[in-house]
Coordinates of C-alpha atoms in Angstrom, one line a residue:
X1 CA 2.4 15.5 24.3
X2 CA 3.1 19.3 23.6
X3 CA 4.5 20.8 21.2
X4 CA 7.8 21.1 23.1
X5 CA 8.1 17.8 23.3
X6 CA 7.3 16.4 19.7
X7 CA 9.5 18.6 18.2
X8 CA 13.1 17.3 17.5
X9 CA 15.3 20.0 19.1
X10 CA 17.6 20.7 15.7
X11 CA 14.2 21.4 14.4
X12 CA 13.7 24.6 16.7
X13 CA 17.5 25.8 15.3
X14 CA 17.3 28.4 12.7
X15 CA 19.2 26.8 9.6
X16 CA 20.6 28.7 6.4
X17 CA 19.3 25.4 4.0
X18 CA 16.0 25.2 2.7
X19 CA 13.3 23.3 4.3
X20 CA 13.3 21.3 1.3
X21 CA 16.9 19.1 0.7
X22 CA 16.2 19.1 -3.4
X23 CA 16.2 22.8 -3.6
X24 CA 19.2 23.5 -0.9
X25 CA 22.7 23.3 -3.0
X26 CA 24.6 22.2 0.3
X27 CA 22.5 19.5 1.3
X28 CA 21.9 17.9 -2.4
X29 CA 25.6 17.5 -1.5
X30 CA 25.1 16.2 1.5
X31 CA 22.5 13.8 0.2
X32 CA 24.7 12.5 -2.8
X33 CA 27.8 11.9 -0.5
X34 CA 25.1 10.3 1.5
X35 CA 24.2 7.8 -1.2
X36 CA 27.8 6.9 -1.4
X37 CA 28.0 5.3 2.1
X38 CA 24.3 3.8 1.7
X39 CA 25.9 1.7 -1.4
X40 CA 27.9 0.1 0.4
X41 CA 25.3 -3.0 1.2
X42 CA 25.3 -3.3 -2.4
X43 CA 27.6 -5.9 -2.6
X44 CA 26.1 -8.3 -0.2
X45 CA 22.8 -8.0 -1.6
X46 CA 24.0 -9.0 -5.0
X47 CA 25.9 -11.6 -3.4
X48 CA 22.7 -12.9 -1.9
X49 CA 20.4 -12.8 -5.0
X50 CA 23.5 -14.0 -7.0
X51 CA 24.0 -17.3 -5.1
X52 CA 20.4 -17.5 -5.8
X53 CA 20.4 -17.5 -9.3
X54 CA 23.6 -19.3 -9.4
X55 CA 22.0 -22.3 -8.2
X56 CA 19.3 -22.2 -11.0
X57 CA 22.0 -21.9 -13.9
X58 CA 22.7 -25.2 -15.3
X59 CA 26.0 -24.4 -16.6
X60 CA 27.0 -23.2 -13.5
X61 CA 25.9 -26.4 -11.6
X62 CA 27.5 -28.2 -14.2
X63 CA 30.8 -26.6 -13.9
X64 CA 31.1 -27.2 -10.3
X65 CA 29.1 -30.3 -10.6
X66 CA 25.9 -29.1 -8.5
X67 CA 26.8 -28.5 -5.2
X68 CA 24.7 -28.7 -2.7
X69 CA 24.4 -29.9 1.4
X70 CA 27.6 -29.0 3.3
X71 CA 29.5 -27.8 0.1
X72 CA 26.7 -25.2 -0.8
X73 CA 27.1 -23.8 2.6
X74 CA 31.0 -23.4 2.7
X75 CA 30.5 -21.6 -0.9
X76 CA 27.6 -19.7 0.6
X77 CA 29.6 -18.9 4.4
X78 CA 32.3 -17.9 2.6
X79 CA 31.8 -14.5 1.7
X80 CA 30.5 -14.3 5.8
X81 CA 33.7 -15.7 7.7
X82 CA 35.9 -12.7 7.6
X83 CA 33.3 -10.6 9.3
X84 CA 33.7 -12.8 12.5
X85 CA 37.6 -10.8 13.0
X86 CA 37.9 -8.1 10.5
X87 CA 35.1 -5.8 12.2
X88 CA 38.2 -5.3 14.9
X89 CA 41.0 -4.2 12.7
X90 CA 38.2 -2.2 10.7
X91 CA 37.3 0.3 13.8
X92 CA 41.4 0.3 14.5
X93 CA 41.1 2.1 10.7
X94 CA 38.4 3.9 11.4
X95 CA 39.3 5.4 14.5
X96 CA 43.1 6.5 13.4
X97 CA 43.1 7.3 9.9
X98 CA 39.4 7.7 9.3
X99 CA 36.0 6.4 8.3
X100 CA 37.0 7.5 4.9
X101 CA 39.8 5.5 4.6
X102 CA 38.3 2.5 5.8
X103 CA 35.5 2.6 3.3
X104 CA 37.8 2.8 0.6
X105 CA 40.2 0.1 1.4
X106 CA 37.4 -2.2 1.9
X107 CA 36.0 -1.5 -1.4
X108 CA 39.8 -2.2 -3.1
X109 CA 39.1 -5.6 -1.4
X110 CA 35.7 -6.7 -2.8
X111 CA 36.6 -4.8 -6.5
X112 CA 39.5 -7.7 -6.3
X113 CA 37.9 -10.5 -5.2
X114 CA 35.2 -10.0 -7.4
X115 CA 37.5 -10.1 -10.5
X116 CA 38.7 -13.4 -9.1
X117 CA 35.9 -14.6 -8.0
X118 CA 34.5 -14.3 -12.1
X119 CA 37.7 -15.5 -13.4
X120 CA 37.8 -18.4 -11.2
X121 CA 39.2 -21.8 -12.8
X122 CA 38.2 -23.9 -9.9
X123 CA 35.6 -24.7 -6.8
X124 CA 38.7 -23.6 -3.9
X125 CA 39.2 -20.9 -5.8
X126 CA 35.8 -19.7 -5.9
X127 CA 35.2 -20.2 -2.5
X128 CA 38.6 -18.2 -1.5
X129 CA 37.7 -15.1 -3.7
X130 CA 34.5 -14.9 -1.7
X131 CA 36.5 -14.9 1.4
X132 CA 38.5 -12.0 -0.2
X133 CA 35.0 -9.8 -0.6
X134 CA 34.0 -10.5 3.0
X135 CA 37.0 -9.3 4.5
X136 CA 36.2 -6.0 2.4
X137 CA 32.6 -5.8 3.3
X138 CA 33.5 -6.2 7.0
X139 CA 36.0 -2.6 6.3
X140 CA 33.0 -1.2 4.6
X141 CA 30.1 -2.5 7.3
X142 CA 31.9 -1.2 9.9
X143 CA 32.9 2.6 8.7
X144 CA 29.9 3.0 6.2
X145 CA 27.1 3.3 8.7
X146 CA 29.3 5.8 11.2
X147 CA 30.5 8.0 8.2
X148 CA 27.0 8.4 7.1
X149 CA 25.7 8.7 10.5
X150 CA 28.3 11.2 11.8
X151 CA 28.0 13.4 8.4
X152 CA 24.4 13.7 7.2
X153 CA 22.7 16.8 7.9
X154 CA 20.0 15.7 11.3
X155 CA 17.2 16.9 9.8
X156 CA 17.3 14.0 6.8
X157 CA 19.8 11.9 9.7
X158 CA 16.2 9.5 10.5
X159 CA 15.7 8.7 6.4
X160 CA 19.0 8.4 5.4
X161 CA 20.3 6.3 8.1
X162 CA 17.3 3.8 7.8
X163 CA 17.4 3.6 4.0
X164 CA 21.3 3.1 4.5
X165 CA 20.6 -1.1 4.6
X166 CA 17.5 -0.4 2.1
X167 CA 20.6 -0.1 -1.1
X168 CA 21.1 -4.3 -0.3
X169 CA 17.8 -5.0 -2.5
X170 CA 19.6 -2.4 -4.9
X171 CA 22.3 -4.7 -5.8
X172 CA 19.7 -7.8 -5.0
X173 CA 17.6 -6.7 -8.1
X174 CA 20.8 -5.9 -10.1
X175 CA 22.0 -9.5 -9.4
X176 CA 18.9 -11.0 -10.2
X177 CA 18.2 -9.0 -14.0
X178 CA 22.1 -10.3 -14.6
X179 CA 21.5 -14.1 -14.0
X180 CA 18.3 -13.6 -16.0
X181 CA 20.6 -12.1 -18.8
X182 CA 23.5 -15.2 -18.4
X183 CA 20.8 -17.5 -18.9
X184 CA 20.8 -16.9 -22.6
X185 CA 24.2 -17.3 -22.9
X186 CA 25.8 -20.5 -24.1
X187 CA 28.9 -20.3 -22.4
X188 CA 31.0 -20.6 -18.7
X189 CA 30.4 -16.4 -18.9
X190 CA 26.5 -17.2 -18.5
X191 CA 27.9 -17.6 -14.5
X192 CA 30.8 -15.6 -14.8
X193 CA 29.6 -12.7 -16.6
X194 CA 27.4 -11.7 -13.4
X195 CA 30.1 -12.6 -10.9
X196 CA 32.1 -9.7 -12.5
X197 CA 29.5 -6.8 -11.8
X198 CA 29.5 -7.6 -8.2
X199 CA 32.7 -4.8 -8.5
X200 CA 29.5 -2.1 -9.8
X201 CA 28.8 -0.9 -6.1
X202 CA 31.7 -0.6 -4.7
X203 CA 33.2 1.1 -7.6
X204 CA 30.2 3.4 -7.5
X205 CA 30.7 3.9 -4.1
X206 CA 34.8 5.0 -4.2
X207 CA 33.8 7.4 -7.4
X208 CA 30.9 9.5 -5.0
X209 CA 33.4 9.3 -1.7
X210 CA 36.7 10.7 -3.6
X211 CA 35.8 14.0 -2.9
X212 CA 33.6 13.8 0.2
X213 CA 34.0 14.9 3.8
X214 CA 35.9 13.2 6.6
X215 CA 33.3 12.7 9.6
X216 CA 33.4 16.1 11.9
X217 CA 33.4 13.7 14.9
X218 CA 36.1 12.2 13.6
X219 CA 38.0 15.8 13.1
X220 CA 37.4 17.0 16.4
X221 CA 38.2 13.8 18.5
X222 CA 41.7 14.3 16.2
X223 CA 42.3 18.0 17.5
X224 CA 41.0 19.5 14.2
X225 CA 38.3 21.4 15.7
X226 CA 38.1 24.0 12.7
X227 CA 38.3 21.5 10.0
X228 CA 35.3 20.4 11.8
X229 CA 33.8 23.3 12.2
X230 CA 34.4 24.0 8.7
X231 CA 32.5 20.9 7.1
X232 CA 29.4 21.1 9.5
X233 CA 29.0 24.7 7.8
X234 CA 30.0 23.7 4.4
X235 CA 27.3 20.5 4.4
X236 CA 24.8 21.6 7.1
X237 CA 24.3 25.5 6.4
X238 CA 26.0 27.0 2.7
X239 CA 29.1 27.4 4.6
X240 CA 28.2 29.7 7.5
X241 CA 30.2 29.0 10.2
X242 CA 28.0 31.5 12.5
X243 CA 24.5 29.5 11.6
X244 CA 23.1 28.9 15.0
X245 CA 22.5 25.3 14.0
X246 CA 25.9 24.6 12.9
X247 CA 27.1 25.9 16.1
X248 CA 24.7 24.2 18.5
X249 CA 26.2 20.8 16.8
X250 CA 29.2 21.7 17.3
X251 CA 28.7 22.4 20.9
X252 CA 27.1 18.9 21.2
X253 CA 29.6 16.9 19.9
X254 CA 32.1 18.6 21.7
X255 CA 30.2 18.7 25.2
X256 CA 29.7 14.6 24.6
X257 CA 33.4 14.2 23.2
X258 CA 34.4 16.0 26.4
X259 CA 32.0 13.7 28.8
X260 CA 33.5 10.5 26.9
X261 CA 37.2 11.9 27.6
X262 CA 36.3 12.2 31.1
X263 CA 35.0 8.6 31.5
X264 CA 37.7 7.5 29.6
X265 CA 36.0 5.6 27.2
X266 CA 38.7 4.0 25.1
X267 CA 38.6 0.2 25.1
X268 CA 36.4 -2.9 24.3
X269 CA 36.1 -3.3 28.0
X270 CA 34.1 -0.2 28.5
X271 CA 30.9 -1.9 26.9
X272 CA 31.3 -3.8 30.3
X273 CA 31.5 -0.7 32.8
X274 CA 28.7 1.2 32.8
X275 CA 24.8 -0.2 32.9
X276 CA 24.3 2.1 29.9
X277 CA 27.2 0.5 27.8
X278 CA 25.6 -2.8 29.0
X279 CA 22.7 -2.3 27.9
X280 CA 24.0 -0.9 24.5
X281 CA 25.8 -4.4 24.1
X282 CA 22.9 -6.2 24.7
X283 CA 20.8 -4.4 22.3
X284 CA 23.5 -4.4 19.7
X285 CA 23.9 -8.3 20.3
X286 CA 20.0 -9.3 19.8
X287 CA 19.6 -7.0 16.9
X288 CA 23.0 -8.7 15.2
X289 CA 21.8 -12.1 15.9
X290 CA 18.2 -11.2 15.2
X291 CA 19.5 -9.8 11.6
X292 CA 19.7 -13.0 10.1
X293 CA 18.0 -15.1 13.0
X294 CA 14.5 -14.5 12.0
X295 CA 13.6 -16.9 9.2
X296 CA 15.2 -14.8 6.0
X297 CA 18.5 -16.4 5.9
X298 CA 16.9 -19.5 4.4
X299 CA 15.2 -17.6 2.5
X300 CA 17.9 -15.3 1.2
X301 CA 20.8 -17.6 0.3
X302 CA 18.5 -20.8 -0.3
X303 CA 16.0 -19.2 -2.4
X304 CA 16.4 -21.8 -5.4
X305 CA 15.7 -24.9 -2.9
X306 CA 13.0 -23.0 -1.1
X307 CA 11.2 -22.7 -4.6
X308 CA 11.7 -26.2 -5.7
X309 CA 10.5 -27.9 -2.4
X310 CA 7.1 -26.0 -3.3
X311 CA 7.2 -27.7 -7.0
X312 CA 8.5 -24.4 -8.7
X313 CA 11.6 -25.9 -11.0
X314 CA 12.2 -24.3 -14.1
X315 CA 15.1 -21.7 -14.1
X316 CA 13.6 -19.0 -15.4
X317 CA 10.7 -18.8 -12.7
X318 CA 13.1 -19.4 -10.1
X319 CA 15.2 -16.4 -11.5
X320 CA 11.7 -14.3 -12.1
X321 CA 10.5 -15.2 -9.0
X322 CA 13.8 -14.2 -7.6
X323 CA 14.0 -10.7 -9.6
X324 CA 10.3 -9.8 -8.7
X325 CA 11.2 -10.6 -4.2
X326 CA 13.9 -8.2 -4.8
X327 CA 11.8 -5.5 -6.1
X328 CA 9.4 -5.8 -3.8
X329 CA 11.9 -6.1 -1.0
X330 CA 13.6 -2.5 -2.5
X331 CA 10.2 -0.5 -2.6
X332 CA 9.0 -1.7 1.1
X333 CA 12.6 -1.1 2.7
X334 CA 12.7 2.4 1.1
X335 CA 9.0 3.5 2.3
X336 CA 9.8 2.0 5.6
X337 CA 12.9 4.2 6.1
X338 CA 11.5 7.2 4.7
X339 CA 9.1 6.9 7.6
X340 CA 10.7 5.9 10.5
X341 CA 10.4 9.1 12.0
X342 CA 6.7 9.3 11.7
X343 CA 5.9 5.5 13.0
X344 CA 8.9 5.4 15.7
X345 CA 11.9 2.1 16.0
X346 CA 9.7 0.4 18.7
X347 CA 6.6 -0.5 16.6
X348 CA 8.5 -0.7 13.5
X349 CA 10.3 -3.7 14.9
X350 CA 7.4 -5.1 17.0
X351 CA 5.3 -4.9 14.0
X352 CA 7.8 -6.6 11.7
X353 CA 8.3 -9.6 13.7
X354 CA 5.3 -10.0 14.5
X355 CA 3.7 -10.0 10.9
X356 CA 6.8 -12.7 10.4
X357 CA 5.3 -15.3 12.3
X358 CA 2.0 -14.9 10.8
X359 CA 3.1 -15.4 7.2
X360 CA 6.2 -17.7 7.9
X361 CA 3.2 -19.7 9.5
X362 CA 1.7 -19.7 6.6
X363 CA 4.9 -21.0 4.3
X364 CA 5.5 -23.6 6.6
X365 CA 2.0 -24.9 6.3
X366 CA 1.7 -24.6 2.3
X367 CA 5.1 -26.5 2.0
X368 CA 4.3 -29.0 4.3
X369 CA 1.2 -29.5 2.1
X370 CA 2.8 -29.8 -1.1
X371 CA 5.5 -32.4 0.5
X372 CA 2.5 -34.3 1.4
X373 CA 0.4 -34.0 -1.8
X374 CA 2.5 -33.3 -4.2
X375 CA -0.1 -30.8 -5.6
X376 CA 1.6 -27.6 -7.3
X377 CA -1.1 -25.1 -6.6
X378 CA -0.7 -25.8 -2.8
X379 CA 2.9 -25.3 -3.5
X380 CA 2.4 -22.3 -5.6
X381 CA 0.4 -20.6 -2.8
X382 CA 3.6 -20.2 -0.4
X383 CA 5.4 -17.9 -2.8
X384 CA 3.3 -14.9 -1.9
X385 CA 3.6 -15.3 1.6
X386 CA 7.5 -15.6 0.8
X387 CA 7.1 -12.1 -0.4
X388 CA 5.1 -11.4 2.6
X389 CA 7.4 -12.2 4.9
X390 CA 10.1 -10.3 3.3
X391 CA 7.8 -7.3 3.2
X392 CA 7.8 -7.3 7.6
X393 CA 11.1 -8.4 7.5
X394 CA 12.2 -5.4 5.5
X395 CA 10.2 -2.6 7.7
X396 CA 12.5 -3.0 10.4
X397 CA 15.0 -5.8 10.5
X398 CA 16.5 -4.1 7.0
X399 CA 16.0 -0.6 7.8
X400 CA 17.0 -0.3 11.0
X401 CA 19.4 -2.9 11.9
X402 CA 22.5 -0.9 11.2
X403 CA 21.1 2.3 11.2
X404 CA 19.7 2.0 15.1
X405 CA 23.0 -0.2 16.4
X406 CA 25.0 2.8 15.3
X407 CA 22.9 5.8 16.8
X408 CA 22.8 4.1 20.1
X409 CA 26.7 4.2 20.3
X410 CA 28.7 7.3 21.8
X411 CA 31.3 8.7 19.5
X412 CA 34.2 7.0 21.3
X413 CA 32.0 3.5 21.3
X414 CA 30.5 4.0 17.7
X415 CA 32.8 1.7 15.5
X416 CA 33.9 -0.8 18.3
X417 CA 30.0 -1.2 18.7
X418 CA 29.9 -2.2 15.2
X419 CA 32.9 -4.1 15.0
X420 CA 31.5 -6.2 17.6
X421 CA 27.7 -6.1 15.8
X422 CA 29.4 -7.3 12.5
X423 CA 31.4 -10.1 14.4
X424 CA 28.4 -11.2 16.7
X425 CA 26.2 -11.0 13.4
X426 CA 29.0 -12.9 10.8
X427 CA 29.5 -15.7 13.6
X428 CA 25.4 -16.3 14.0
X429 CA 25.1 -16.0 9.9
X430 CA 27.8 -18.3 9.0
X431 CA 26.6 -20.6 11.0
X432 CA 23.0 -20.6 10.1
X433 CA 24.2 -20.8 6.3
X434 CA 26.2 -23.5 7.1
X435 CA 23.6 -25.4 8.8
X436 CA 20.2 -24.2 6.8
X437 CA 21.0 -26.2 3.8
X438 CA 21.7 -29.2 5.6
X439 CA 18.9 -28.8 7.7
X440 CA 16.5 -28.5 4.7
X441 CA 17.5 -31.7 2.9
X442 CA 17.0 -33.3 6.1
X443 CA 14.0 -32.2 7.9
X444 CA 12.8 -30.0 5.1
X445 CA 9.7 -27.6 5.9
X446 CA 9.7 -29.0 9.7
X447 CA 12.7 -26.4 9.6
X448 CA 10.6 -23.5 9.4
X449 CA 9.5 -24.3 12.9
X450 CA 11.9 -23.2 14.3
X451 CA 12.4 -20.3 13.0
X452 CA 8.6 -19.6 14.5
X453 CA 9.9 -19.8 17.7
X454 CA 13.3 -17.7 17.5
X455 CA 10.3 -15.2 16.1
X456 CA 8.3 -15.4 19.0
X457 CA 11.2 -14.9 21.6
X458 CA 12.2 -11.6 19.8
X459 CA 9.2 -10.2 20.2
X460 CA 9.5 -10.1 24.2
X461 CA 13.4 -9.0 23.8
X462 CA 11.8 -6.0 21.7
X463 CA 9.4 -5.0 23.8
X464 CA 11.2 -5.1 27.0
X465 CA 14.7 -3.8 26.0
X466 CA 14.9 -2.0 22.9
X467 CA 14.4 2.1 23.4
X468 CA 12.1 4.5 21.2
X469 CA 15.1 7.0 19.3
X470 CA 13.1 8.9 17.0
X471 CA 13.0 12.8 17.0
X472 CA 16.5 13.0 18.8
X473 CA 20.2 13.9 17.8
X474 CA 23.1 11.1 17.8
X475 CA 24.3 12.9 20.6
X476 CA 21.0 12.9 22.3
X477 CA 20.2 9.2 21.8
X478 CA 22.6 8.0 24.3
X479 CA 21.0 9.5 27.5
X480 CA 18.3 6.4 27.1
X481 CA 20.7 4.2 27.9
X482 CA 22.2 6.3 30.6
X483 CA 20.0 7.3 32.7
X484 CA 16.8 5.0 33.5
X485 CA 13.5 6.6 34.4
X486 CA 12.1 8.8 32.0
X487 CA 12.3 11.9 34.1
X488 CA 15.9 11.5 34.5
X489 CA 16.2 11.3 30.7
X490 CA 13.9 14.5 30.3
X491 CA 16.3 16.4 32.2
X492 CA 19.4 15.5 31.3
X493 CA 18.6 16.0 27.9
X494 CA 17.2 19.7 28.9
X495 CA 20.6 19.9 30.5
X496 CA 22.7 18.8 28.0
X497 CA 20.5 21.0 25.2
X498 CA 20.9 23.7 27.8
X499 CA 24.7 23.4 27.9
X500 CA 25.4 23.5 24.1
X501 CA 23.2 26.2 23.8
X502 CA 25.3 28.2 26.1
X503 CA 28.6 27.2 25.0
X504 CA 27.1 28.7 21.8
X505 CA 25.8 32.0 23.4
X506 CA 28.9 32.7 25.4
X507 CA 30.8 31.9 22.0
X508 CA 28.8 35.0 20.2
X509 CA 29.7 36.9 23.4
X510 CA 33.3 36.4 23.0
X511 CA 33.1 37.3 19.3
X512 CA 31.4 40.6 20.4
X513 CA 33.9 41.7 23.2
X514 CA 36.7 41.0 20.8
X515 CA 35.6 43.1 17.7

């Protein structure tokens, strides 16, 4: 490969930042705002480890007189249902007032039901103030990933987009240290005390957005071309609207808005019309499934049984065992997308669920051992090959599976694409919590088996439909789904690279001939 061709193209631009983000005033902005969108996950992933430790509390168990079966997974589904519809109404927001917008009112929803959802009297209530979250966390899955995609600078686009899912473990290990605390406390606030901070991320997240920028995308698509032009230079290059780079995005992302105008790419049906868009859908689909498909939702949400069908009982190691995976899983999905660019999507995600059916293997056969025996030190030897598992799961399936879903998406596609990830994904999670609970009282680790082979069948969807992206602009990404031999891709991407630059050039002409 030459040099020509391993070189991003934004990385050939001269840039007015420095090469290193820390030192660069415009893109430490950039990076904070950044950290907004990528704590939006937050929620979710204290949701997860808080259901978790939940289910160890005594005095929660005996306040809603231990629920378990069929009523654990309505509690647990809950906070998963709205995603199945509010995806739709959530790229309607997006795509007329905003990404902005969206993120905010979807964070009004989950600060609210997490008030309720601590001040609950009652198992309906509970259960209804969950509800109340998801439909905020749909607003905020479906606008978070595009605002953060559409506004980072591309040069830190790779890290920041794959760490995006990486802040879940954030408000995992958060969750976890809080249900540690509530142990020690005699009262109904031992449970409801860490319900309440499930409000921390999304507050955290409206306080770094207030003064943020609107996507550019966004701006141009609505006629606000220099508004647009304007923010790219503010965020991407200390405010100089002449940088070359600054220009050469803007070209791009006018040249593709212009070749999505022409194709008329406005509707739900359009994912339908074109092999490209087809093949977008299909990818989007098997990675929304796979999300939660591949073993970790029993894990995740059923954590507490999971450890006590190995002989691990006692609240305290459940919860310490529970603090400790999230940890682990925050480290490992951090590293992971710091590196995406270097290792690539493709053997990221053929790696990852690959190294999940060897150590799910592996879980399965130590429980199945300790159901037998009864012998705790069989049981015992599971739980690091539960973190194991996690640790593949979290090179790809959590750094990547919003993160590469959204890049693959054209502007005019990009938040219908995820409305319809975050529906596909909400419909295939709430029905595996629904059934995983009920399916481990009754077949117990026999259960695992099938995850095995869900494993197995992603591997060949992996390696024969999902596309290398790394080294290439948003813009850029979409010509591996358009076009279908590598040659073809090669040039239109020259072509396309070719036109921006020119738009650019004749631009700086213009200027010249006018002054």
């Amino acid at each position: 490969m030459t040099e020509d061709d391993s070189t991003p193209t934004y990385a050939k631009i001269a840039n007015n930042t420095d090469p290193s983000w820390w030192k660069d005033s415009c893109l430490r902005r950039n990076v904070f705002y950044t950290l907004g969108c990528m704590m939006c996950p937050f929620y979710l992933g204290y949701d997860q480890s808080l259901l978790t430790g939940l289910q160890a509390m005594p005095l929660w168990n005996d306040y809603f007189d231990g629920p378990g079966g069929d009523w654990l997974g309505i509690i647990s589904a809950a906070i998963l249902l709205p995603g199945i519809v509010m995806g739709f109404p959530g790229a309607w927001i997006c795509n007329t007032w905003g990404r902005k917008w969206c993120v905010f009112i979807g964070c009004g929803f989950i600060i609210a039901g997490s008030i309720w959802n601590a001040l609950s009297p009652n198992a309906i209530q509970f259960i209804l103030s969950r509800v109340i979250m998801g439909v905020g966390g749909a607003l905020t899955k479906t606008s978070a990933p595009a605002l953060l995609q559409e506004t980072v600078h591309p040069r830190l686009r790779s890290a920041m987009g794959t760490m995006y899912y990486g802040c879940y473990y954030i408000g995992s290990l958060m969750s976890s240290i809080m249900c540690i605390i509530g142990l020690y406390i005699d009262n109904e606030w031992s449970w409801r005390f860490p319900c309440l901070l499930a409000l921390f991320g999304p507050t955290v997240v409206i306080l770094i957005l207030l003064n943020a920028p609107e996507s550019p995308r966004f701006l141009m698509k609505k006629g606000k071309s220099t508004c647009a032009l304007a923010t790219l230079a503010k965020y991407h290059a200390n405010g100089d609207l002449n940088d070359p780079l600054v220009q050469w995005e803007y070209k791009e992302i006018q040249n593709a808005l212009e070749e999505e105008s022409l194709n008329n790419k406005t509707s739900y049906m359009d994912f339908f019309k074109t092999k490209g868009n087809r093949k977008r859908l299909l990818v989007s689909i098997a990675v929304a499934i796979g999300v939660n498909w591949v073993g970790n939702g029993v894990v995740s949400y059923y954590f507490s049984p999971v450890l006590k069908s190995v002989g691990v009982t006692q609240p305290i190691q459940i919860l310490g065992v529970n603090a400790g995976l999230a940890a682990w899983n925050l480290v490992i999905s951090e590293l992971a997308g710091l590196n995406v660019e270097k290792f690539g999507r493709r053997p990221l995600f053929l790696s990852s669920t690959i190294g999940m059916i060897f150590s799910y293997s592996f879980v399965m056969g130590f429980s199945a051992g300790f159901a037998e025996t009864k012998n705790s030190s069989i049981g015992v030897a599971a739980i690091p090959f539960l973190f194991l598992f996690f640790g593949f799961y979290d090179i790809a399936w959590t750094t990547l599976n919003y993160s590469y879903c959204a890049e693959i998406m054209p502007f005019s596609l990009r938040t219908k694409g995820l409305a319809i990830y975050l529906s596909v994904q909400q419909v295939g999670n709430t029905f595996n919590q629904f059934v995983n609970p009920i399916a481990l009282d009754a077949i117990a680790w026999r259960y695992y088996g099938v995850y095995i082979a869900i494993d197995c069948i992603y591997v060949a969807l992996i390696y024969f439909f999902f596309p290398e992206t790394k080294k290439l602009s948003i813009e850029e990404v979409s010509i591996l789904f358009d076009y279908d031999t590598k040659e073809d891709r090669a040039q239109a991407a020259r072509a396309f690279q070719e036109r921006a630059k020119n738009a650019v050039i004749a631009d700086h002409r213009m200027v010249r001939e006018t002054s």
